[in-house]
mmCIF file of C-alpha atoms in Angstrom:
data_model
loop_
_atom_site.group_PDB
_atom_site.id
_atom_site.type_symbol
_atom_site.label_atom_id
_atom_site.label_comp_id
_atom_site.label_asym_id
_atom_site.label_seq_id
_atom_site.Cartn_x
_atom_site.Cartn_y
_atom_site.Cartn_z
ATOM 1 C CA UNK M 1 0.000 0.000 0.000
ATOM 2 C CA UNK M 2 1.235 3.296 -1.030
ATOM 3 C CA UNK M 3 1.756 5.309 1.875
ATOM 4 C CA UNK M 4 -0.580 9.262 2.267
ATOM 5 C CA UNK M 5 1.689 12.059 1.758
ATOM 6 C CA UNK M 6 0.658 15.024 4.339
ATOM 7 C CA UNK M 7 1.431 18.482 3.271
ATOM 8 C CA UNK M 8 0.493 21.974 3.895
ATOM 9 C CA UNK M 9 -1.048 24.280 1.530
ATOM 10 C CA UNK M 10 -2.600 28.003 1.559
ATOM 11 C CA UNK M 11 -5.762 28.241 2.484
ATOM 12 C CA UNK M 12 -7.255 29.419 -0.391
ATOM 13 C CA UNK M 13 -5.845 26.292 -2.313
ATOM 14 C CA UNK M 14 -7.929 23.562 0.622
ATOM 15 C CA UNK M 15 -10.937 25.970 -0.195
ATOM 16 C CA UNK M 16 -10.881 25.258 -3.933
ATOM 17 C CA UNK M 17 -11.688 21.518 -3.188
ATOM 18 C CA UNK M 18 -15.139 22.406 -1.144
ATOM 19 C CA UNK M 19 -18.462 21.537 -3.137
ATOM 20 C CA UNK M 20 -17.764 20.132 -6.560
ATOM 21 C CA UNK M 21 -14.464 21.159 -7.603
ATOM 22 C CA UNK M 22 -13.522 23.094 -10.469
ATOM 23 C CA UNK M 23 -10.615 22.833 -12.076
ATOM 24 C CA UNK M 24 -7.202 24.311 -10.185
ATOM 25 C CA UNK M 25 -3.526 23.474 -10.278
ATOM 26 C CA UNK M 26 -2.519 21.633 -6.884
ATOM 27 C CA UNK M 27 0.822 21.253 -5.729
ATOM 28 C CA UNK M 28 2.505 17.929 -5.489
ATOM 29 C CA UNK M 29 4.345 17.721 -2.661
ATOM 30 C CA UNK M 30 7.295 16.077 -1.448
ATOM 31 C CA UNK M 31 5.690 14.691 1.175
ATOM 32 C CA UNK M 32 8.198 12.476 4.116
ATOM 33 C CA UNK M 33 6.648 8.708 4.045
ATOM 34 C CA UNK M 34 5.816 9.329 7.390
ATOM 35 C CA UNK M 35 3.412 6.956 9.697
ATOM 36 C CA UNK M 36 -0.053 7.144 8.374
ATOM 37 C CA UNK M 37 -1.829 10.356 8.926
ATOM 38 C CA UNK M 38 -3.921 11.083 11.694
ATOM 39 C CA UNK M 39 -6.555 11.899 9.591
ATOM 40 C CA UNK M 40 -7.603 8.629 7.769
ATOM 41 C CA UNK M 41 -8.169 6.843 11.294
ATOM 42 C CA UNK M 42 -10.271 10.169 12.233
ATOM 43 C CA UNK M 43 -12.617 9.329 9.985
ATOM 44 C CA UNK M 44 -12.467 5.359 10.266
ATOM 45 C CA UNK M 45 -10.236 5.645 6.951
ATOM 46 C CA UNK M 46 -7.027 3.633 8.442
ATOM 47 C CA UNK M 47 -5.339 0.834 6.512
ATOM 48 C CA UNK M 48 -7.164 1.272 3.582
ATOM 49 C CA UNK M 49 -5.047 2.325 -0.005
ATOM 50 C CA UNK M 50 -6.370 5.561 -2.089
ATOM 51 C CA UNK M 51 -8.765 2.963 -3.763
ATOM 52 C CA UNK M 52 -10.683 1.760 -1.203
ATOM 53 C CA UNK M 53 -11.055 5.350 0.564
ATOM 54 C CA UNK M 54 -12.377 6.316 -2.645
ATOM 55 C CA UNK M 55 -14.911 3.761 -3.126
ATOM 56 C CA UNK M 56 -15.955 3.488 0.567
ATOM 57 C CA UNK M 57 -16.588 7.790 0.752
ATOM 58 C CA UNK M 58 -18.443 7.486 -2.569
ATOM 59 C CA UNK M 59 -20.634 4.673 -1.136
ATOM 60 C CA UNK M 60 -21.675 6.274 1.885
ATOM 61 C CA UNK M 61 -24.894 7.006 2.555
ATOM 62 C CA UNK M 62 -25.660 11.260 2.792
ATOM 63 C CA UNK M 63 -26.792 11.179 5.728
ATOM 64 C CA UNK M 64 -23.925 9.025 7.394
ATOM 65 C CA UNK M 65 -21.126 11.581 6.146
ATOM 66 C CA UNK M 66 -19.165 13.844 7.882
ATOM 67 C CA UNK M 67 -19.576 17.361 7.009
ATOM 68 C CA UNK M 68 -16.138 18.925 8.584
ATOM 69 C CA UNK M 69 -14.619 15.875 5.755
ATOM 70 C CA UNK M 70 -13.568 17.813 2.051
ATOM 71 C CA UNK M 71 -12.765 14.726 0.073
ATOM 72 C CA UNK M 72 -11.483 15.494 -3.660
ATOM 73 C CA UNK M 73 -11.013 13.064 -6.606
ATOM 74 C CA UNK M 74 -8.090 14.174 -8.882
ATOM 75 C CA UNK M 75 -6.534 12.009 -11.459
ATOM 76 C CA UNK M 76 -3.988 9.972 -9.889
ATOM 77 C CA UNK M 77 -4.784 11.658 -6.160
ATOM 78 C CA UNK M 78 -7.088 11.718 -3.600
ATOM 79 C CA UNK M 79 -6.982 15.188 -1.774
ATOM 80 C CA UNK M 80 -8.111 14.676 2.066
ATOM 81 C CA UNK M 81 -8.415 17.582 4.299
ATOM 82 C CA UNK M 82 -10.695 19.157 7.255
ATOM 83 C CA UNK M 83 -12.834 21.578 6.729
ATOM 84 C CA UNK M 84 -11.570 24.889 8.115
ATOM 85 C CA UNK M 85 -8.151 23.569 8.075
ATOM 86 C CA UNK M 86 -4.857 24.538 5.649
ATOM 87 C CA UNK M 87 -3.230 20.968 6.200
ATOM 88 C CA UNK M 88 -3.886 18.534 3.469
ATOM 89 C CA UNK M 89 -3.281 14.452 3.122
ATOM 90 C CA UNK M 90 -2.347 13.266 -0.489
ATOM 91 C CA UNK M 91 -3.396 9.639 -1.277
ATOM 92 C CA UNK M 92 -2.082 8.119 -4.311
ATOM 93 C CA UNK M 93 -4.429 6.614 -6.265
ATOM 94 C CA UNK M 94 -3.250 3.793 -8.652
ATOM 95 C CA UNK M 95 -1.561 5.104 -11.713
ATOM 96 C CA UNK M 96 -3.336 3.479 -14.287
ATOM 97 C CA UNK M 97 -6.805 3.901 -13.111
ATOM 98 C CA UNK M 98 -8.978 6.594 -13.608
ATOM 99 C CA UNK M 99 -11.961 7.182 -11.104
ATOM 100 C CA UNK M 100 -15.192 8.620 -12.972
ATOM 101 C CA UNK M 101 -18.130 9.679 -10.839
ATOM 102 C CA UNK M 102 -21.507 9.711 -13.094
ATOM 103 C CA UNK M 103 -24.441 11.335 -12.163
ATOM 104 C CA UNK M 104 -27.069 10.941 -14.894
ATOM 105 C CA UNK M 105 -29.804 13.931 -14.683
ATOM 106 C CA UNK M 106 -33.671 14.603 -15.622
ATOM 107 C CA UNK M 107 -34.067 17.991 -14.504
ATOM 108 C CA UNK M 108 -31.651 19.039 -12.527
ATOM 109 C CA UNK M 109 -27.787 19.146 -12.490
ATOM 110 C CA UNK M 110 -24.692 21.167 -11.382
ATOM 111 C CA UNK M 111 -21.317 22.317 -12.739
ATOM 112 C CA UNK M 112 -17.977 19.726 -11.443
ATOM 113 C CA UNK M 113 -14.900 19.341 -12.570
ATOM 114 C CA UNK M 114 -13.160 17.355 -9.581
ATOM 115 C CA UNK M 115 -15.211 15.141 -7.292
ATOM 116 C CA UNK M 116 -15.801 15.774 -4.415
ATOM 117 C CA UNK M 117 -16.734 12.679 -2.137
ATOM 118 C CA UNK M 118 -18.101 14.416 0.368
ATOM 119 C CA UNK M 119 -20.800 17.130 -0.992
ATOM 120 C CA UNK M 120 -21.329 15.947 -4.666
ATOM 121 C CA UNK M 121 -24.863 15.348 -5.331
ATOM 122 C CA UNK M 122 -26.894 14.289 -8.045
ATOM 123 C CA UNK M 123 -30.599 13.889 -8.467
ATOM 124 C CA UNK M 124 -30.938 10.096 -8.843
ATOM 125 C CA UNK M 125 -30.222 8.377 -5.629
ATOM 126 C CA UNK M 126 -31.011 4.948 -5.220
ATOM 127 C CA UNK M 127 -31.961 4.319 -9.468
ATOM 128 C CA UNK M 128 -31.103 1.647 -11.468
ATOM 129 C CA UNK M 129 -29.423 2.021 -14.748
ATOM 130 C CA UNK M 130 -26.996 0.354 -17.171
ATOM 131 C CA UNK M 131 -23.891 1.806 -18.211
ATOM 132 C CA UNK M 132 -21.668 1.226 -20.824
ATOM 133 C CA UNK M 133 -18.561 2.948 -21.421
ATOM 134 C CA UNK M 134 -16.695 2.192 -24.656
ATOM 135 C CA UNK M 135 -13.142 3.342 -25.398
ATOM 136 C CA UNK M 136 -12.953 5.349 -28.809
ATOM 137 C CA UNK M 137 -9.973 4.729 -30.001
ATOM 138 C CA UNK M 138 -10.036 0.304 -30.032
ATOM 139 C CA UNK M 139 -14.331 0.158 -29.638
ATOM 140 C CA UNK M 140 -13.209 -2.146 -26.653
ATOM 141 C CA UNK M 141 -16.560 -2.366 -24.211
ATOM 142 C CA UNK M 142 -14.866 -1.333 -20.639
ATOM 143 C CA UNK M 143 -18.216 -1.416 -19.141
ATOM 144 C CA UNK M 144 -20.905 -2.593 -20.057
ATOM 145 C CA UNK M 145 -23.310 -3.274 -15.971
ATOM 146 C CA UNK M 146 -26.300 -2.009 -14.482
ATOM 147 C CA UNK M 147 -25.834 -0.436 -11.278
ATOM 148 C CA UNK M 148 -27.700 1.542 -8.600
ATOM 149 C CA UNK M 149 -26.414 4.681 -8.055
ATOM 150 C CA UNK M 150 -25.454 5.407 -4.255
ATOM 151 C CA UNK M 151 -27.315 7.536 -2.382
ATOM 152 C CA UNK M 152 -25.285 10.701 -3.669
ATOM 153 C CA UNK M 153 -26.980 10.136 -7.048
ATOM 154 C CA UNK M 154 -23.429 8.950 -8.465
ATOM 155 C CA UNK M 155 -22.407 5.657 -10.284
ATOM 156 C CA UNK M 156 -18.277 5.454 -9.469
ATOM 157 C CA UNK M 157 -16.256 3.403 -12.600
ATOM 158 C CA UNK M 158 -12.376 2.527 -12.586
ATOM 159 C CA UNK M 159 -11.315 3.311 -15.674
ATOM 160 C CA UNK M 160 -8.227 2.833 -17.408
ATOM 161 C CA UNK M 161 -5.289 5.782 -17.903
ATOM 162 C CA UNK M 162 -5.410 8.062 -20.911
ATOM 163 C CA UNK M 163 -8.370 7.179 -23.064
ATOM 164 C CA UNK M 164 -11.412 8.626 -25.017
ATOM 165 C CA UNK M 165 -13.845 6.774 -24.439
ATOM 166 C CA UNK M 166 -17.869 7.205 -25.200
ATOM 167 C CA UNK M 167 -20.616 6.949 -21.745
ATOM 168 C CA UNK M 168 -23.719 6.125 -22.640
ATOM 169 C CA UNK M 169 -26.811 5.248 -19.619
ATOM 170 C CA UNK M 170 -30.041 4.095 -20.068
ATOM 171 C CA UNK M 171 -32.448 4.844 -16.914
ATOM 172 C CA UNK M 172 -36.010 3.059 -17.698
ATOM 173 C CA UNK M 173 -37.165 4.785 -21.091
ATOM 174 C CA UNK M 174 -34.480 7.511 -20.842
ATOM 175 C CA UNK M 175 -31.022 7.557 -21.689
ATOM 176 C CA UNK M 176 -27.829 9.727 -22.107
ATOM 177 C CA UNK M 177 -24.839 9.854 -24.195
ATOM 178 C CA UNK M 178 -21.464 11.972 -23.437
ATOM 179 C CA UNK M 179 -17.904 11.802 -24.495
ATOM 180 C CA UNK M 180 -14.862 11.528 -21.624
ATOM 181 C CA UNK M 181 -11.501 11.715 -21.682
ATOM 182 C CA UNK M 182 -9.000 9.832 -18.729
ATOM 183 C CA UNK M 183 -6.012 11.999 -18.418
ATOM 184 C CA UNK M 184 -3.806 14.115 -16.202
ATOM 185 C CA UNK M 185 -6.290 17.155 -16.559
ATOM 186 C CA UNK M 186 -9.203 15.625 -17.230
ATOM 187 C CA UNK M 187 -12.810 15.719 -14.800
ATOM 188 C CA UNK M 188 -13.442 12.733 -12.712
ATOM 189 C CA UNK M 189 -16.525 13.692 -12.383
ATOM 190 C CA UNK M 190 -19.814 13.101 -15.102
ATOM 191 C CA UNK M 191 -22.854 15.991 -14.588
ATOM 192 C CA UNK M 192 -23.494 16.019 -18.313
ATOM 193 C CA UNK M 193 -25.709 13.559 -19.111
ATOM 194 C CA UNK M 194 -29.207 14.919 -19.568
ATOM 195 C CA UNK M 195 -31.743 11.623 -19.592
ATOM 196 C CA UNK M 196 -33.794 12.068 -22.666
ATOM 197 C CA UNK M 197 -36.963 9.992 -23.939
ATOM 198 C CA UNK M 198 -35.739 6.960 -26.304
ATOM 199 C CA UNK M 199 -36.104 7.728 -29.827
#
């Protein structure tokens, strides 16, 4: 297991992450491989690699969270910090993954860039739909499941590094179709997909 990095950034930079997360240019620190931050067994994170943070924050249900948690998805990192507070934990996340948050919408949807974990929300908690996610460049089905999205209103997918790839989700006689890209710069997280009738 790769070991947190803890470093300390300006304030303004830990305030960036709140909410859905546009996009901003974080520092990568030279963190020491120090003994595992304090932080992660705070919040009943301990022992657990960037991964498994990931998937067990996204999979928590709203009203289980804690709020004073800022959580942020960035490709290849998982930011971790308190609210309030200018020190920030950097989890690796595996380098040739790519964690995309989808949140399908009917009528209502916001702006993200970054993921947040923590305060993302979409409008379908709890639905049932099948995504498939098909890379571009080789037509190679990466996904092709339906899932119930957790109680955020997200659908969380490991993808692989540095890809186009096509999303497309079908919710009941509805469905969506949106473009993504998987690299350095690119949003982890899906609002895009407006849920139209079937033609």
């Amino acid at each position: 297991m790769r070991t947190p990095r803890v470093c300390a950034l300006a304030a303004a930079a830990v305030l960036a992450l709140a909410g859905c997360g546009s996009p901003s240019t974080v520092a990568d620190p030279a963190g020491s491989s120090a003994d595992e931050p304090a932080i992660l067994a705070e919040y009943g994170l301990a022992g657990l690699d960037g991964k498994e943070i990931v998937d067990r924050l996204d999979r928590t249900p709203v009203d289980s969270r804690r709020a004073d948690l800022v959580a942020s998805v960035r490709p290849g990192q998982l930011l971790l910090s308190r609210a309030g507070s200018d020190e920030q934990t950097v989890v690796d996340l595996p380098d040739d993954e790519f964690y995309l948050s989808v949140a399908p919408y009917r009528h209502r949807t916001h702006e993200c860039h970054f993921h947040s974990l923590t305060t993302c929300r979409g409008e379908l908690a709890g639905e049932r739909i099948h995504v498939t996610i098909t890379d571009r460049d080789t037509g190679e089905v990466l996904v092709d499941e339906v899932t119930e999205t957790f109680d955020n209103g997200f659908a969380g997918f490991w993808l692989p590094r540095d890809i186009t790839a096509t999303v497309h989700v079908r919710h009941g006689e509805y469905s969506a179709t949106g473009e993504i890209s998987t690299g350095p710069d690119d949003p982890t997280c899906l609002t895009t997909l407006h849920l139209k009738p079937h033609r």
